[in-house]
Amino acid sequence: MSDAIKVNVEKILQDSHVGPMATVQDDKPHSRYMTFFHENLKLYTATSKKTHKTEEVEKNPFTHILLGYDGEGFGDEYVEYEGKATIRNSEELKKQLWIEDMKHYFDGPEDPNFIVLEIEPIQIRLMNKKGKAPKVLEL
């Protein structure tokens, strides 16, 4: 059962790159849409070190992310991803994740303001499969 859940979760992570990411700001949840890349079950998202989310992650690294909902209605499958974010400034990782669309925000992968949030999963739930109960991926 867990293997089937993992296959579905990985397919959603492969097919869905944009979703809301919640952090904690002044003891309250704060969400914004982010673009995610993944390797295995770990998520990565590019950001600037000058953003509020960077400050929020430094104070409280826990995050909640939703990926996969297509908006087609009842029965759409999606992932609820609870994780712990770490700020990474690895040149190799930044080059690996760089896409041309980032030129709107950064001078290039070597831009000193360009950082990566690496999100390690704590719990992943597969949600809303045609009204069935959520399934937790055992990590």
Tab-separated table of C-alpha atoms in Angstrom:
chain	number	residue	atom	x	y	z
A	1	MET	CA	0.000	0.000	0.000
A	2	SER	CA	2.767	2.454	0.932
A	3	ASP	CA	4.519	1.848	-2.427
A	4	ALA	CA	1.319	2.739	-4.311
A	5	ILE	CA	0.921	5.904	-2.239
A	6	LYS	CA	4.549	6.858	-2.923
A	7	VAL	CA	4.071	6.351	-6.690
A	8	ASN	CA	1.006	8.656	-6.648
A	9	VAL	CA	2.799	11.279	-4.532
A	10	GLU	CA	5.855	11.245	-6.815
A	11	LYS	CA	3.636	11.613	-9.905
A	12	ILE	CA	1.930	14.651	-8.373
A	13	LEU	CA	5.310	16.188	-7.452
A	14	GLN	CA	6.510	15.546	-11.022
A	15	ASP	CA	3.404	17.045	-12.657
A	16	SER	CA	2.687	19.938	-10.268
A	17	HIS	CA	5.290	22.610	-9.710
A	18	VAL	CA	3.315	25.559	-8.329
A	19	GLY	CA	1.441	25.651	-5.051
A	20	PRO	CA	0.961	27.617	-1.861
A	21	MET	CA	3.669	27.435	0.793
A	22	ALA	CA	2.765	28.484	4.322
A	23	THR	CA	5.251	29.772	6.863
A	24	VAL	CA	4.737	31.492	10.213
A	25	GLN	CA	4.780	35.291	10.400
A	26	ASP	CA	4.132	36.957	13.779
A	27	ASP	CA	2.696	33.673	15.125
A	28	LYS	CA	0.190	33.486	12.250
A	29	PRO	CA	0.176	31.410	9.068
A	30	HIS	CA	1.310	33.228	5.938
A	31	SER	CA	0.987	31.626	2.475
A	32	ARG	CA	2.313	32.508	-0.934
A	33	TYR	CA	2.547	30.673	-4.228
A	34	MET	CA	5.939	29.198	-4.993
A	35	THR	CA	7.456	27.101	-7.767
A	36	PHE	CA	8.898	23.789	-6.592
A	37	PHE	CA	11.431	21.345	-7.941
A	38	HIS	CA	11.838	17.926	-6.372
A	39	GLU	CA	14.359	15.165	-5.981
A	40	ASN	CA	12.933	12.010	-4.501
A	41	LEU	CA	10.569	13.406	-1.842
A	42	LYS	CA	12.613	16.515	-1.038
A	43	LEU	CA	11.341	19.860	-2.392
A	44	TYR	CA	13.384	22.877	-3.493
A	45	THR	CA	12.233	26.412	-4.251
A	46	ALA	CA	14.207	29.454	-5.326
A	47	THR	CA	13.854	32.741	-3.482
A	48	SER	CA	15.712	35.882	-2.536
A	49	LYS	CA	17.528	36.164	0.766
A	50	LYS	CA	15.873	39.598	1.123
A	51	THR	CA	12.293	38.224	1.367
A	52	HIS	CA	10.004	37.889	4.362
A	53	LYS	CA	9.798	34.142	3.823
A	54	THR	CA	13.550	33.871	4.372
A	55	GLU	CA	13.219	35.690	7.704
A	56	GLU	CA	10.214	33.514	8.605
A	57	VAL	CA	12.087	30.275	7.835
A	58	GLU	CA	15.045	31.437	9.928
A	59	LYS	CA	12.708	31.987	12.914
A	60	ASN	CA	10.536	28.900	12.362
A	61	PRO	CA	11.600	26.395	9.677
A	62	PHE	CA	8.334	24.444	9.543
A	63	THR	CA	6.177	24.777	6.441
A	64	HIS	CA	3.016	23.403	4.873
A	65	ILE	CA	2.731	23.072	1.076
A	66	LEU	CA	-0.138	22.044	-1.207
A	67	LEU	CA	0.600	20.608	-4.650
A	68	GLY	CA	-1.451	18.920	-7.328
A	69	TYR	CA	-4.970	20.272	-7.122
A	70	ASP	CA	-6.108	21.046	-10.669
A	71	GLY	CA	-9.311	22.852	-9.743
A	72	GLU	CA	-11.475	20.423	-11.679
A	73	GLY	CA	-13.656	19.745	-8.673
A	74	PHE	CA	-14.441	16.969	-6.250
A	75	GLY	CA	-12.086	14.044	-6.609
A	76	ASP	CA	-8.957	15.915	-7.689
A	77	GLU	CA	-5.964	14.286	-6.058
A	78	TYR	CA	-3.377	16.482	-4.347
A	79	VAL	CA	-0.573	16.375	-1.789
A	80	GLU	CA	-0.422	18.011	1.636
A	81	TYR	CA	3.270	18.302	2.412
A	82	GLU	CA	4.541	19.150	5.886
A	83	GLY	CA	8.242	19.862	5.946
A	84	LYS	CA	11.187	21.576	7.517
A	85	ALA	CA	12.926	24.213	5.376
A	86	THR	CA	16.637	24.934	5.336
A	87	ILE	CA	18.257	27.840	3.506
A	88	ARG	CA	20.870	26.630	1.020
A	89	ASN	CA	23.384	28.792	-0.803
A	90	SER	CA	25.252	26.024	-2.632
A	91	GLU	CA	26.570	27.197	-6.016
A	92	GLU	CA	26.076	23.689	-7.401
A	93	LEU	CA	22.447	23.514	-6.230
A	94	LYS	CA	21.696	27.017	-7.549
A	95	LYS	CA	23.108	26.112	-10.973
A	96	GLN	CA	21.163	22.849	-10.977
A	97	LEU	CA	17.849	24.609	-10.239
A	98	TRP	CA	18.401	27.686	-12.416
A	99	ILE	CA	15.847	28.278	-15.179
A	100	GLU	CA	15.743	31.222	-17.572
A	101	ASP	CA	12.477	32.558	-16.085
A	102	MET	CA	14.452	33.427	-12.940
A	103	LYS	CA	16.164	36.237	-14.893
A	104	HIS	CA	13.146	38.371	-13.955
A	105	TYR	CA	14.334	38.230	-10.324
A	106	PHE	CA	18.063	37.444	-10.346
A	107	ASP	CA	21.136	38.265	-12.430
A	108	GLY	CA	21.988	34.563	-12.684
A	109	PRO	CA	22.741	31.553	-10.500
A	110	GLU	CA	25.727	33.448	-9.043
A	111	ASP	CA	23.522	36.368	-7.855
A	112	PRO	CA	24.290	36.761	-4.120
A	113	ASN	CA	20.582	37.297	-3.337
A	114	PHE	CA	19.557	34.023	-5.008
A	115	ILE	CA	19.119	31.243	-2.435
A	116	VAL	CA	17.290	27.933	-2.341
A	117	LEU	CA	14.901	26.647	0.292
A	118	GLU	CA	15.385	22.905	0.710
A	119	ILE	CA	12.330	21.269	2.287
A	120	GLU	CA	12.736	17.912	3.985
A	121	PRO	CA	9.417	16.059	4.362
A	122	ILE	CA	8.041	15.425	7.841
A	123	GLN	CA	4.698	14.044	6.696
A	124	ILE	CA	3.100	13.717	3.259
A	125	ARG	CA	-0.599	13.039	2.813
A	126	LEU	CA	-2.280	12.012	-0.425
A	127	MET	CA	-5.644	13.768	-0.382
A	128	ASN	CA	-9.075	13.719	-2.007
A	129	LYS	CA	-8.864	10.644	-4.237
A	130	LYS	CA	-12.514	10.565	-5.331
A	131	GLY	CA	-13.737	11.186	-1.797
A	132	LYS	CA	-11.608	8.511	-0.130
A	133	ALA	CA	-9.932	9.150	3.210
A	134	PRO	CA	-6.468	10.764	3.133
A	135	LYS	CA	-3.530	8.380	2.959
A	136	VAL	CA	-0.288	9.090	4.807
A	137	LEU	CA	2.980	8.204	3.116
A	138	GLU	CA	5.165	6.501	5.701
A	139	LEU	CA	8.600	8.159	5.601
